[in-house]
PDB file of C-alpha atoms in Angstrom:
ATOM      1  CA  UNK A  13      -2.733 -34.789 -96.887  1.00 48.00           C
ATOM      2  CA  UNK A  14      -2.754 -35.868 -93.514  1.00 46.00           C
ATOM      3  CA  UNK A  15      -3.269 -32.811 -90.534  1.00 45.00           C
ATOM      4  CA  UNK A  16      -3.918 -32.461 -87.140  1.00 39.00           C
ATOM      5  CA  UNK A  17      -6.052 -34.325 -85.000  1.00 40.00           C
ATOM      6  CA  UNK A  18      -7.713 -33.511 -81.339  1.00 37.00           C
ATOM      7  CA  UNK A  19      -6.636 -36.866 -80.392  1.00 39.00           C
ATOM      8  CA  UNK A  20      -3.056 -36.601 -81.339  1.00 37.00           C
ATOM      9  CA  UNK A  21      -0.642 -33.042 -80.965  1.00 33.00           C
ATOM     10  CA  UNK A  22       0.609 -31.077 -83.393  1.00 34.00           C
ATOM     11  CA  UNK A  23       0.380 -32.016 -87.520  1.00 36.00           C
ATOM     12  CA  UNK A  24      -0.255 -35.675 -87.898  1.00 39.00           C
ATOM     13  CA  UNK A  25       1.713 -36.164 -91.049  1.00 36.00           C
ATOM     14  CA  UNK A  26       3.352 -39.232 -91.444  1.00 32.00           C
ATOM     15  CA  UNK A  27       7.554 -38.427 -91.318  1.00 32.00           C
ATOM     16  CA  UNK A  28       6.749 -40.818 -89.417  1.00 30.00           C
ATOM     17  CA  UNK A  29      27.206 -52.273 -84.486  1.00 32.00           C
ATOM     18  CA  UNK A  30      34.208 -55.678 -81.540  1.00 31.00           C
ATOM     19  CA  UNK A  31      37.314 -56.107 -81.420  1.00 30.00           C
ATOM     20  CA  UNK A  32      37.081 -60.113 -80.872  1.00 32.00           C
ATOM     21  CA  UNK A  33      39.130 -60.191 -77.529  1.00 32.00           C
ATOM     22  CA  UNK A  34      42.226 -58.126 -79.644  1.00 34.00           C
ATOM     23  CA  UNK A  35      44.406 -55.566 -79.099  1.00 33.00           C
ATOM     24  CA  UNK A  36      41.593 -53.185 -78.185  1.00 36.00           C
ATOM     25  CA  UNK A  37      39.860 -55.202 -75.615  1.00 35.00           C
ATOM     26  CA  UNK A  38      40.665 -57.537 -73.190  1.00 32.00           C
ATOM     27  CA  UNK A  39      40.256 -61.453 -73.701  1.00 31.00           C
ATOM     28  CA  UNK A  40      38.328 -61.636 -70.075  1.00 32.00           C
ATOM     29  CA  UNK A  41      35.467 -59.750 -71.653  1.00 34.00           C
ATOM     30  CA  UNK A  42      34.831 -61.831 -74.951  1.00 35.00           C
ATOM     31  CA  UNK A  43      34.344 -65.026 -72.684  1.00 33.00           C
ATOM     32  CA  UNK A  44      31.315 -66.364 -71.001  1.00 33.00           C
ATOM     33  CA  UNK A  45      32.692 -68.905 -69.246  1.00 35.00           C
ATOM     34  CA  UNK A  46      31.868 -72.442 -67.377  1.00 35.00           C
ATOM     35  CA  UNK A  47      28.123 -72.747 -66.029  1.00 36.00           C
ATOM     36  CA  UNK A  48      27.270 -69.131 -66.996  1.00 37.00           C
ATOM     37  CA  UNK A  49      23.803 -69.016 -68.908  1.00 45.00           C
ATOM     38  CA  UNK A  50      25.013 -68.033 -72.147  1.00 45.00           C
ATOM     39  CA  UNK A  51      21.925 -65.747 -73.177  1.00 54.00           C
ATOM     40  CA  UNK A  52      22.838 -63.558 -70.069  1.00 74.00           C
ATOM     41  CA  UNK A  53      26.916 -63.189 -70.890  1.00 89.00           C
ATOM     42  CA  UNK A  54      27.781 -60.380 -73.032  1.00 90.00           C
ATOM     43  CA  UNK A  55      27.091 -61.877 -76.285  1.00 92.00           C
ATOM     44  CA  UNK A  56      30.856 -62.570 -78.307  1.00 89.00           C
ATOM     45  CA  UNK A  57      31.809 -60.087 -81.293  1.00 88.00           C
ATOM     46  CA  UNK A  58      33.450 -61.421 -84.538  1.00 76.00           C
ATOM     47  CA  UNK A  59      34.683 -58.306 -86.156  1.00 75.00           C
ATOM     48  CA  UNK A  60      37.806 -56.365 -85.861  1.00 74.00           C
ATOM     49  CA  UNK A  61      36.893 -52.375 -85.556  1.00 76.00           C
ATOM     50  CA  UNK A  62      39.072 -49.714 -87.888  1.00 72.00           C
ATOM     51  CA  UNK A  63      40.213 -46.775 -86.362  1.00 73.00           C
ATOM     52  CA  UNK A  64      37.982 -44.093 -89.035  1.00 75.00           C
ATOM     53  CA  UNK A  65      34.647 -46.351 -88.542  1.00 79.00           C
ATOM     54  CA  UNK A  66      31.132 -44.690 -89.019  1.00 82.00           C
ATOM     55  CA  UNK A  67      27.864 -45.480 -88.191  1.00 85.00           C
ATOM     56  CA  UNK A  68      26.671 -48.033 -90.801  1.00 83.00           C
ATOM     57  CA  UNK A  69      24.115 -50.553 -90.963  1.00 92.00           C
ATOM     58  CA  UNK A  70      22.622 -52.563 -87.670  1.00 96.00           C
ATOM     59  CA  UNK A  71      20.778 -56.022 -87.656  1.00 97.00           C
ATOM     60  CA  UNK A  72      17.636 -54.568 -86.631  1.00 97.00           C
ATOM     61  CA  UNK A  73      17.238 -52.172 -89.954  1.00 96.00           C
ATOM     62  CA  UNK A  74      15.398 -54.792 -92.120  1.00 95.00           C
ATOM     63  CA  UNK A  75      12.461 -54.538 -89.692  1.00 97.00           C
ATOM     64  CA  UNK A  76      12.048 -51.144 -89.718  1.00 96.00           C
ATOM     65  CA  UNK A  77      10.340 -49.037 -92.331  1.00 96.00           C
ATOM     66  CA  UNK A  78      12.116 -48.214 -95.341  1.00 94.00           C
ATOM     67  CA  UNK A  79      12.378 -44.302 -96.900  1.00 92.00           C
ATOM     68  CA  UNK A  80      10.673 -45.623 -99.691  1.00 95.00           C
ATOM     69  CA  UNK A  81       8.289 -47.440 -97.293  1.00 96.00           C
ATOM     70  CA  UNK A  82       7.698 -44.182 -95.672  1.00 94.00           C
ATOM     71  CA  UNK A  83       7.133 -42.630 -98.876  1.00 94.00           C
ATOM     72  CA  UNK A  84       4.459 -45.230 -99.946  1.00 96.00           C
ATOM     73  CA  UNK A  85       1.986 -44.598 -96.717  1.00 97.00           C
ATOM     74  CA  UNK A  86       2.335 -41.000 -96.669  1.00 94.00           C
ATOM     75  CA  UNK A  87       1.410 -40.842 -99.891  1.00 95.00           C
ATOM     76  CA  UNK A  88      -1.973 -43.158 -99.851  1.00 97.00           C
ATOM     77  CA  UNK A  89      -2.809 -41.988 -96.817  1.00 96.00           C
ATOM     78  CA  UNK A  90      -2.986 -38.253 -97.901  1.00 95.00           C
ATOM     79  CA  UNK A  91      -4.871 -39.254-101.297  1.00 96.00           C
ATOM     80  CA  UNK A  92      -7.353 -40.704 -98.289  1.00 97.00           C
ATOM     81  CA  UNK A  93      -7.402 -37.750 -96.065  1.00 96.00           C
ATOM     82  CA  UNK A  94      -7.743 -35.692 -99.459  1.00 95.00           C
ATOM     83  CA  UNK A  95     -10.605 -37.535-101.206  1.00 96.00           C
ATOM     84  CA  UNK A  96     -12.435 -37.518 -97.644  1.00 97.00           C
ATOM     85  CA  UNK A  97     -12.557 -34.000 -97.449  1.00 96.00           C
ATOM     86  CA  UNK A  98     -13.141 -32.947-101.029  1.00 95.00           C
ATOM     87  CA  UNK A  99     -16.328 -35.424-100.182  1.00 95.00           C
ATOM     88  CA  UNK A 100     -17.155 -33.754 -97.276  1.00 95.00           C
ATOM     89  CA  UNK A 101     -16.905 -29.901 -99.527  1.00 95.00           C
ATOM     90  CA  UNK A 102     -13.730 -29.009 -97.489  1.00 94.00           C
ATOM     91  CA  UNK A 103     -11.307 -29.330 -99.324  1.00 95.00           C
ATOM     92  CA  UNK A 104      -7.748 -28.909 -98.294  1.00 91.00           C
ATOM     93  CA  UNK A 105      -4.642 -26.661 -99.556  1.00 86.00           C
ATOM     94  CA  UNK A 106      -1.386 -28.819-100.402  1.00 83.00           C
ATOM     95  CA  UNK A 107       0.865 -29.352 -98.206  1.00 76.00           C
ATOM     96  CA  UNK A 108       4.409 -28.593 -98.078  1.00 75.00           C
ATOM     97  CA  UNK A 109       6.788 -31.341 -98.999  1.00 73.00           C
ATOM     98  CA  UNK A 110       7.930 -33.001 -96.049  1.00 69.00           C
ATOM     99  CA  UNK A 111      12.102 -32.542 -95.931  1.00 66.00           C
ATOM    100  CA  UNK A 112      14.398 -35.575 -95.376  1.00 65.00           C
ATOM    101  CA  UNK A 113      15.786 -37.093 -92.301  1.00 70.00           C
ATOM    102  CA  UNK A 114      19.527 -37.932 -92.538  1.00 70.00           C
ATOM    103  CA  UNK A 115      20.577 -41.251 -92.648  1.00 77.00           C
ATOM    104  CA  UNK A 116      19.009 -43.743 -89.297  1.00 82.00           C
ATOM    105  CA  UNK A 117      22.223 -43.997 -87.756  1.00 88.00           C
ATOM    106  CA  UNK A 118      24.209 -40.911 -88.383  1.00 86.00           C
ATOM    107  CA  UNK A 119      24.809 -39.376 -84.459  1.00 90.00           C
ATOM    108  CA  UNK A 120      23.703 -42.705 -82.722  1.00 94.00           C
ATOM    109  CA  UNK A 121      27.022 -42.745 -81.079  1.00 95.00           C
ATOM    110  CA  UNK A 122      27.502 -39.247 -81.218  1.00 93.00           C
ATOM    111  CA  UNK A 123      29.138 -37.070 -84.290  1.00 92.00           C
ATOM    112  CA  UNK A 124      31.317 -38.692 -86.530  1.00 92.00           C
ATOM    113  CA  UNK A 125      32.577 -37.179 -89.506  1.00 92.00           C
ATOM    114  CA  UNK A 126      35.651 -35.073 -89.424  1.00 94.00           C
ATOM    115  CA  UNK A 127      34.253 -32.413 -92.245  1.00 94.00           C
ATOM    116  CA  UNK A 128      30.748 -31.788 -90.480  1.00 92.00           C
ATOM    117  CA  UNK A 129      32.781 -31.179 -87.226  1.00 94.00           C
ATOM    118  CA  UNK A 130      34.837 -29.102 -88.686  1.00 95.00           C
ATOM    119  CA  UNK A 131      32.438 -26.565 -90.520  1.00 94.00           C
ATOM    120  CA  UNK A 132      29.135 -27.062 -88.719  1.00 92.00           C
ATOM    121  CA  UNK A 133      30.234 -28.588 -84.756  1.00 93.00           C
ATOM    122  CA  UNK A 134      27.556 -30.463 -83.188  1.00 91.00           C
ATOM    123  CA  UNK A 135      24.789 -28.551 -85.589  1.00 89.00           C
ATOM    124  CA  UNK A 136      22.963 -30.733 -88.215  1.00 84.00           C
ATOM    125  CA  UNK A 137      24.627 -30.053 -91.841  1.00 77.00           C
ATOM    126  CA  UNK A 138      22.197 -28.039 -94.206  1.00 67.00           C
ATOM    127  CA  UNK A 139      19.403 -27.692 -91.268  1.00 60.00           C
ATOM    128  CA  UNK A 140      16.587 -25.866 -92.581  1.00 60.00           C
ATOM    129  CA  UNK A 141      13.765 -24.918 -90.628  1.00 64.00           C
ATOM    130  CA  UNK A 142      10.402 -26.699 -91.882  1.00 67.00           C
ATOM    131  CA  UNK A 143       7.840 -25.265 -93.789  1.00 72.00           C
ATOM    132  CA  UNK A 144       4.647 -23.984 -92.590  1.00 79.00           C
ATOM    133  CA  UNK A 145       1.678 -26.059 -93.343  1.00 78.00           C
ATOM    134  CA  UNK A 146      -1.109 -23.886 -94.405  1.00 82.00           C
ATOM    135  CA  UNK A 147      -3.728 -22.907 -91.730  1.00 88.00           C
ATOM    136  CA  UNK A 148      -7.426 -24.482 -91.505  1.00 90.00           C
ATOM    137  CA  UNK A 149     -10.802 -23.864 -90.735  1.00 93.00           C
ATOM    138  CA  UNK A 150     -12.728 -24.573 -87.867  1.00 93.00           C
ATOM    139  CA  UNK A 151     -14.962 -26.105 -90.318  1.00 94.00           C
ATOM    140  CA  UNK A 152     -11.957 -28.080 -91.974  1.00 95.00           C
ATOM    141  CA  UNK A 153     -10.420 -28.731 -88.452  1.00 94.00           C
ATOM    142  CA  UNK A 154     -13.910 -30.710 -87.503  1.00 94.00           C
ATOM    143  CA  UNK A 155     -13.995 -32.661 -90.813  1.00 95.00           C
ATOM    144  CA  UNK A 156     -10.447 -33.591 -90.107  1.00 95.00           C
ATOM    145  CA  UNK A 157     -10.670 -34.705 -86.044  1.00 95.00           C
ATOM    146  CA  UNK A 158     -14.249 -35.762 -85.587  1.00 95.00           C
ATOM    147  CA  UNK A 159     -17.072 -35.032 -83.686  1.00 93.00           C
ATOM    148  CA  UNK A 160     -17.320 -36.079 -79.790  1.00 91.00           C
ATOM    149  CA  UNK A 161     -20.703 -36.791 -79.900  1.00 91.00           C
ATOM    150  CA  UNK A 162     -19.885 -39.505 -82.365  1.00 90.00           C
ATOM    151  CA  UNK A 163     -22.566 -37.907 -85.769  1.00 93.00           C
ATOM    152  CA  UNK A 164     -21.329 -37.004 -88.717  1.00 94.00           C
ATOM    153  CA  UNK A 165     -18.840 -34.022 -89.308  1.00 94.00           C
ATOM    154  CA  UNK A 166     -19.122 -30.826 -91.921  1.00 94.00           C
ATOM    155  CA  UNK A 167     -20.400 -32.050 -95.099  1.00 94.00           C
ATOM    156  CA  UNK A 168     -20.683 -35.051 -93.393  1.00 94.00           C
ATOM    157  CA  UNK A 169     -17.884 -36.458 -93.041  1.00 95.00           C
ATOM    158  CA  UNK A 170     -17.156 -39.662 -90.628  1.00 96.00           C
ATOM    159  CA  UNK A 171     -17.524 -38.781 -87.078  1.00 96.00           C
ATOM    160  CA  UNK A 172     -14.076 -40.161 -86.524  1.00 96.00           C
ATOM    161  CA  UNK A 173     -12.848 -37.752 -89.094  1.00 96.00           C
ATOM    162  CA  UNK A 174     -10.917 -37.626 -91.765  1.00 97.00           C
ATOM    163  CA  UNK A 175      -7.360 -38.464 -90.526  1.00 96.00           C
ATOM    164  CA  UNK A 176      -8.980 -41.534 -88.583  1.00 96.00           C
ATOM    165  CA  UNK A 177     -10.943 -43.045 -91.390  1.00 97.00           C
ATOM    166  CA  UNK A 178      -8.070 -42.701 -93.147  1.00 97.00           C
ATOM    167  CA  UNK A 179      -5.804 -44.641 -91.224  1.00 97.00           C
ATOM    168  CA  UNK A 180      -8.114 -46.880 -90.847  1.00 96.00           C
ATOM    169  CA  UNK A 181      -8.078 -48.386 -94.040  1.00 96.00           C
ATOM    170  CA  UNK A 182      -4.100 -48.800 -94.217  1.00 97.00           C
ATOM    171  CA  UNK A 183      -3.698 -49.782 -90.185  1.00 95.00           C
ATOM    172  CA  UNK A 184      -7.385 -50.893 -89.478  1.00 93.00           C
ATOM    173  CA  UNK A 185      -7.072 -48.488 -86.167  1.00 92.00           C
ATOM    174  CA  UNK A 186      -7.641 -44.694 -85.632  1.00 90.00           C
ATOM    175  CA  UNK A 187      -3.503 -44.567 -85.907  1.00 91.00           C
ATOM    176  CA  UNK A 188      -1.290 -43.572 -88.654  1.00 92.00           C
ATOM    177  CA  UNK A 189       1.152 -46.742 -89.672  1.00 93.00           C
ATOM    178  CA  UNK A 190       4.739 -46.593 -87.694  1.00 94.00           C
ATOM    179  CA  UNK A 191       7.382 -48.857 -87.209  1.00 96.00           C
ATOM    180  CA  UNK A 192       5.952 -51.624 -84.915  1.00 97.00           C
ATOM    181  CA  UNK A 193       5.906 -51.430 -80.967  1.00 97.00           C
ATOM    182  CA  UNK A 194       8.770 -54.487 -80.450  1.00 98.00           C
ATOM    183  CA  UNK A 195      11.103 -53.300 -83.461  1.00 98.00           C
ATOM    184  CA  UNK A 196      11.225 -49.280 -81.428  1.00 97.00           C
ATOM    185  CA  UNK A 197      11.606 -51.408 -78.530  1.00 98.00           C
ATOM    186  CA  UNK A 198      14.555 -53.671 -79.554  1.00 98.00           C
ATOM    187  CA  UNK A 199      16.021 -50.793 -81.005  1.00 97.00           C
ATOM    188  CA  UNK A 200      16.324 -48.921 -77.585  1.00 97.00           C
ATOM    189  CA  UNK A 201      17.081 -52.297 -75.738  1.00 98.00           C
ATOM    190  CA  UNK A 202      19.884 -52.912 -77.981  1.00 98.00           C
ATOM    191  CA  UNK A 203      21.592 -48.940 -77.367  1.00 97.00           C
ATOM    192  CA  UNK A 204      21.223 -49.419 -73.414  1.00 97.00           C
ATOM    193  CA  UNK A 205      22.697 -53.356 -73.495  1.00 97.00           C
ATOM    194  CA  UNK A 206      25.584 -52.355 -75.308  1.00 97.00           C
ATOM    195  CA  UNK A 207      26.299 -48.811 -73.791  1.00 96.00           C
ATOM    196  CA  UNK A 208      26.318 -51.199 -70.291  1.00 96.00           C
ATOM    197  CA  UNK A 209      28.367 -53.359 -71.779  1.00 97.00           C
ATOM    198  CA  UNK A 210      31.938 -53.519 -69.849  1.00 96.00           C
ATOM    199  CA  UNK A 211      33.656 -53.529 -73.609  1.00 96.00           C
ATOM    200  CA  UNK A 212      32.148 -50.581 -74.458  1.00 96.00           C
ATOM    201  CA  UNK A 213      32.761 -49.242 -70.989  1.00 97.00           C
ATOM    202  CA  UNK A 214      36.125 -49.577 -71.571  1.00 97.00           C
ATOM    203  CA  UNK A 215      36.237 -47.422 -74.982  1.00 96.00           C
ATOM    204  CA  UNK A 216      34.280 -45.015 -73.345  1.00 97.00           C
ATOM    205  CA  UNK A 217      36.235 -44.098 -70.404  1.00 97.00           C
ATOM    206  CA  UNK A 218      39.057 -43.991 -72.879  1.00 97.00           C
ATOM    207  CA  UNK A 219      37.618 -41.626 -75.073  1.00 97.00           C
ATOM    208  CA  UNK A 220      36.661 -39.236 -72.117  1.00 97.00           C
ATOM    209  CA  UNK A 221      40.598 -39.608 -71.109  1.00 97.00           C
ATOM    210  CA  UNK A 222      41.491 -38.368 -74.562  1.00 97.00           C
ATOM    211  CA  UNK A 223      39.202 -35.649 -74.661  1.00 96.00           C
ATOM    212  CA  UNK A 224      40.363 -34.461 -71.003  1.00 96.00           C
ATOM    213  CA  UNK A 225      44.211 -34.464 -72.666  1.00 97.00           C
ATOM    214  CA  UNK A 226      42.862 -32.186 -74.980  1.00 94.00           C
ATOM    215  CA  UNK A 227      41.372 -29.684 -72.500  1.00 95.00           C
ATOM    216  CA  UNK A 228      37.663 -31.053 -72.859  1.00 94.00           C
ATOM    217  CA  UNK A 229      35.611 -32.677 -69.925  1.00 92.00           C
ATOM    218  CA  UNK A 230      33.080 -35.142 -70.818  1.00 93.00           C
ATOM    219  CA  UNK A 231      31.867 -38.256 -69.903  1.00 91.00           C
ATOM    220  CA  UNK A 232      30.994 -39.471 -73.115  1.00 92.00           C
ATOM    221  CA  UNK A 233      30.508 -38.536 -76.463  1.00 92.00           C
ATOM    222  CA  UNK A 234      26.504 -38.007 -76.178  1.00 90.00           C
ATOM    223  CA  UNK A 235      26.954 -35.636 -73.191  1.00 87.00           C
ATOM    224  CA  UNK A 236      28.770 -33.186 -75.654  1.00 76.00           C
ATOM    225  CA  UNK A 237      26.669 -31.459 -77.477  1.00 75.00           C
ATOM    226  CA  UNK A 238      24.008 -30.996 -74.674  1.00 72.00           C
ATOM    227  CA  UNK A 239      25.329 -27.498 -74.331  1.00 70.00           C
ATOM    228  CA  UNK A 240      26.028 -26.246 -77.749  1.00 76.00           C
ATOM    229  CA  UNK A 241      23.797 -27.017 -80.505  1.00 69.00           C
ATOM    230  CA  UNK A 242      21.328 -24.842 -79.948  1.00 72.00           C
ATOM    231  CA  UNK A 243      21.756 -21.198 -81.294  1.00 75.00           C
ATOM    232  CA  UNK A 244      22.129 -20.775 -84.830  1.00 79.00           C
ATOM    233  CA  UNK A 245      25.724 -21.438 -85.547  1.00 84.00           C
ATOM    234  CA  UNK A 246      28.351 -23.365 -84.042  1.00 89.00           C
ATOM    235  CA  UNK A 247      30.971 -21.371 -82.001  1.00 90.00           C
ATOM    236  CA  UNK A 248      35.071 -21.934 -82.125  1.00 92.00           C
ATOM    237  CA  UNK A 249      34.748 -23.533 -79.051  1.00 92.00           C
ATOM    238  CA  UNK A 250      32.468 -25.969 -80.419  1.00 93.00           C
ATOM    239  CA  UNK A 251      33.962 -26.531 -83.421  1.00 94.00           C
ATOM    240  CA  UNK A 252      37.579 -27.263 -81.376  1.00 95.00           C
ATOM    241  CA  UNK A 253      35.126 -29.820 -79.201  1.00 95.00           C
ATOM    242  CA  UNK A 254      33.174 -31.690 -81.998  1.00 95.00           C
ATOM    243  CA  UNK A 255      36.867 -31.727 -84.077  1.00 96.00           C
ATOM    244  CA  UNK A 256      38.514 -33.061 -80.685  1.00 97.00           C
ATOM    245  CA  UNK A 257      35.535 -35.497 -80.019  1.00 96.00           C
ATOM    246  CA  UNK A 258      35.744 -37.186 -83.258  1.00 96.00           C
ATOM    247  CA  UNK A 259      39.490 -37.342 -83.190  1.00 96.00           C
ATOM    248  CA  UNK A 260      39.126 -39.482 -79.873  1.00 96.00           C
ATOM    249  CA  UNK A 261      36.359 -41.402 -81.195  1.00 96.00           C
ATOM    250  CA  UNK A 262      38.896 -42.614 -84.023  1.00 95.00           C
ATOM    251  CA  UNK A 263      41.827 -42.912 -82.048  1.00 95.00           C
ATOM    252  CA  UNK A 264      39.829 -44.930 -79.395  1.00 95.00           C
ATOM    253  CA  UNK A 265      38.064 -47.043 -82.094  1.00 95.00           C
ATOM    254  CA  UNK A 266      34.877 -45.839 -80.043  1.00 96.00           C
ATOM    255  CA  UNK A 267      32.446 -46.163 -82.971  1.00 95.00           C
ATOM    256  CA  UNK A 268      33.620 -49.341 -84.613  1.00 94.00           C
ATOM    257  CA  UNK A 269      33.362 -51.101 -80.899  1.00 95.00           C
ATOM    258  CA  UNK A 270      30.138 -50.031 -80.263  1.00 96.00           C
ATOM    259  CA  UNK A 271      28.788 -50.536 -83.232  1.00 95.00           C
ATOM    260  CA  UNK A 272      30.146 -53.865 -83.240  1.00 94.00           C
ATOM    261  CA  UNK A 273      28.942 -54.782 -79.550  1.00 96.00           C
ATOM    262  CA  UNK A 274      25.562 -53.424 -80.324  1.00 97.00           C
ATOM    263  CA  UNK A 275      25.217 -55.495 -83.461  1.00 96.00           C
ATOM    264  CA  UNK A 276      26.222 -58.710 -81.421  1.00 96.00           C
ATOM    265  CA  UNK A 277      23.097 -57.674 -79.075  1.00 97.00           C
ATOM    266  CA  UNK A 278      20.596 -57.229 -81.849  1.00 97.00           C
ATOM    267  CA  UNK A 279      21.563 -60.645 -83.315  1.00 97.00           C
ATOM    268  CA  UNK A 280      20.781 -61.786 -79.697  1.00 97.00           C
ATOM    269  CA  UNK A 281      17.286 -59.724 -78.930  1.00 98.00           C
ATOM    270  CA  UNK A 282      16.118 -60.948 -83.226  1.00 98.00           C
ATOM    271  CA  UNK A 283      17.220 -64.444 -82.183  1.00 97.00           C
ATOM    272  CA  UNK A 284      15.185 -63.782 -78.840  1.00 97.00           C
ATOM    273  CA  UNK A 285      12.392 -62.223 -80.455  1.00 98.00           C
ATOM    274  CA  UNK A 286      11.609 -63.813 -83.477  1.00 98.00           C
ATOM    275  CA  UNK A 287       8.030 -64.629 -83.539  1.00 98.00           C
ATOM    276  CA  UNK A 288       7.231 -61.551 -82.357  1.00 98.00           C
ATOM    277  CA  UNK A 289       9.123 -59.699 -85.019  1.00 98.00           C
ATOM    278  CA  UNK A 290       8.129 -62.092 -87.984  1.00 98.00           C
ATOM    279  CA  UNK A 291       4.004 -61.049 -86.684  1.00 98.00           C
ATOM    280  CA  UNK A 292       5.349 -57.081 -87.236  1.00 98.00           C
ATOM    281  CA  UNK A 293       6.882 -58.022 -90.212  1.00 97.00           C
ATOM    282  CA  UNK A 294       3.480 -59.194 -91.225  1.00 97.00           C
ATOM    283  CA  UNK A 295       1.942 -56.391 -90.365  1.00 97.00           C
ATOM    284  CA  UNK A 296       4.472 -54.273 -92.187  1.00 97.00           C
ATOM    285  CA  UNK A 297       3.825 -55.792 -95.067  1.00 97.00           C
ATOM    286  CA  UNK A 298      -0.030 -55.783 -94.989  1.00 97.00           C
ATOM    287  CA  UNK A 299      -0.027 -52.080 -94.491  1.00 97.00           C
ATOM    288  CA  UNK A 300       2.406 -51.811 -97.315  1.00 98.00           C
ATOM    289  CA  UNK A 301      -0.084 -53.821 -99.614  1.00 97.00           C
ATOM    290  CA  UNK A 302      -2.901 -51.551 -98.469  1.00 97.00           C
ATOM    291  CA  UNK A 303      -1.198 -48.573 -99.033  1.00 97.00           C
ATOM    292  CA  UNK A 304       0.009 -50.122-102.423  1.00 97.00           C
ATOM    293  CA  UNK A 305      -4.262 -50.433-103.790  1.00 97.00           C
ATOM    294  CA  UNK A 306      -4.547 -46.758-102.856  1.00 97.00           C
ATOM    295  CA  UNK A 307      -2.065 -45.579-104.713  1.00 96.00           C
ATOM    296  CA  UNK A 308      -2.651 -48.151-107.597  1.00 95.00           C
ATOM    297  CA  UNK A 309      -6.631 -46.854-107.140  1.00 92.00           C
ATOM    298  CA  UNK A 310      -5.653 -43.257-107.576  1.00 84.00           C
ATOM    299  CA  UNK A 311      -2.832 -43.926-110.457  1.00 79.00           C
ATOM    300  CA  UNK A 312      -4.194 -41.986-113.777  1.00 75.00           C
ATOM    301  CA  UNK A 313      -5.375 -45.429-116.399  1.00 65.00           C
ATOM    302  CA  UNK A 314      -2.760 -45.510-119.636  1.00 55.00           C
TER     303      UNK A 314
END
């Protein structure tokens, strides 16, 4: 199992989407118009948004790593951390079972289901609070981090430690496998294009006129829950704001337009991109093969 480095804080375990110029919006912003450079115009969007949409799918999700993907390197690089330290005679206790994260795009615009609002507000359904990985030695905490004076650890173990030398033979660096540098990047790009966008400006400011109808002031729906998600249950007054909030959101269309716009934008920045994000994908997949000959190394013979 992977744990805690010096050169990285706290445990180092790997847990590691318009309208198309319709009734919503207006035709002025789905055009881009005579001499314009076409890559800078707001890119056009071919889909019609419901009223009821929900987060689903983006472009960009192929190039990130899957559950199961995330499943597969945790899992060889802990037989790796584990087999380092038995070597070194300090061993380690199991660790807890890491706990799921909900679905990638569940509150990227914001909370949308009516049922969560309803019974939890802005709190995360079913949060639990993580379990407590099980202390470790000084001794175990060396063989684990490395030495600064670059000589072997406890039993000894790789100067880099245990965590490193582990990574290193899934990544080929001192750090754990994540999704790639460009793909985080894109991501983020993609969420700041689109919430700029003057379509999605629009929607917006319409669903911050709704909510102010219904005796709520916000700007938009991710400035909510700033002030109310953090004791251990949701008030009445939050519930009446999430159950407001996601009212707006589907009688404004908010979701399906920005989900829409944002997807247009991805298809632009992958389009954009490409050769960068076909070299991650690379790299995905090497890591994934690496990962795959621990696990088939370790895997009990028939």
């Amino acid at each position: 199992m992977t744990r805690p480095t010096r050169r990285r804080a706290g445990r180092s375990r790997l847990s590691i989407a318009l309208l198309a110029c319709g009734a919503c919006l207006t035709a002025a912003s789905c055009t881009t118009g005579g001499e314009e450079d076409a890559s800078a115009a707001p890119p056009t969007v071919h889909t019609t948004p419901s009223a009821g949409a929900r987060p689903g799918p983006l472009p960009l999700d192929g190039h990130f790593l899957s559950r199961e993907d995330h499943q597969k390197l945790r899992s060889a690089l802990d037989l790796l951390v584990a087999a380092c330290m038995k070597g070194a005679g300090v061993p380690l206790p199991p660790a807890p079972a890491v706990t799921a994260e909900p679905p990638r795009h569940e509150r990227r615009y914001g909370i949308s289901s009516p049922d969560q609002a309803a019974r939890y507000g802005y709190h995360l359904a079913g949060r639990t609070t993580p379990p407590t990985p099980p202390p470790v030695t000084a001794r175990q905490q060396r063989a684990l981090s490395g030495t600064p004076d670059g000589k072997p650890g406890p039993g000894g173990s790789p100067p880099e430690g245990c965590n490193a030398a582990a990574a290193g033979k899934i990544t080929g660096t001192d750090s754990f496998p994540a999704d790639a540098l460009v793909v985080r990047q894109l991501n983020m790009d993609s969420f700041e294009q689109s919430k700029n966008d003057a379509r999605v400006r629009t929607v917006l400011r319409k669903w911050s006129d709704c909510m102010k109808a219904g005796g709520f002031s916000y700007a938009g729906p991710l400035d909510a829950p700033r002030s109310m998600a953090d004791g251990p249950r949701a008030s009445a007054r939050e519930i009446a704001t999430a159950r407001a909030d996601v009212a707006c959101k589907d009688r404004t269309r908010l979701i399906g337009v920005w989900s829409a716009v944002e997807s247009a934008y991805q298809h632009r920045l992958i389009k954009e991109r490409a050769k960068e994000l076909a070299a991650a994908r690379r790299e995905r997949d090497d890591r994934l093969r690496r990962a795959a000959e621990v696990l088939r190394s370790a895997a009990p013979s028939s």
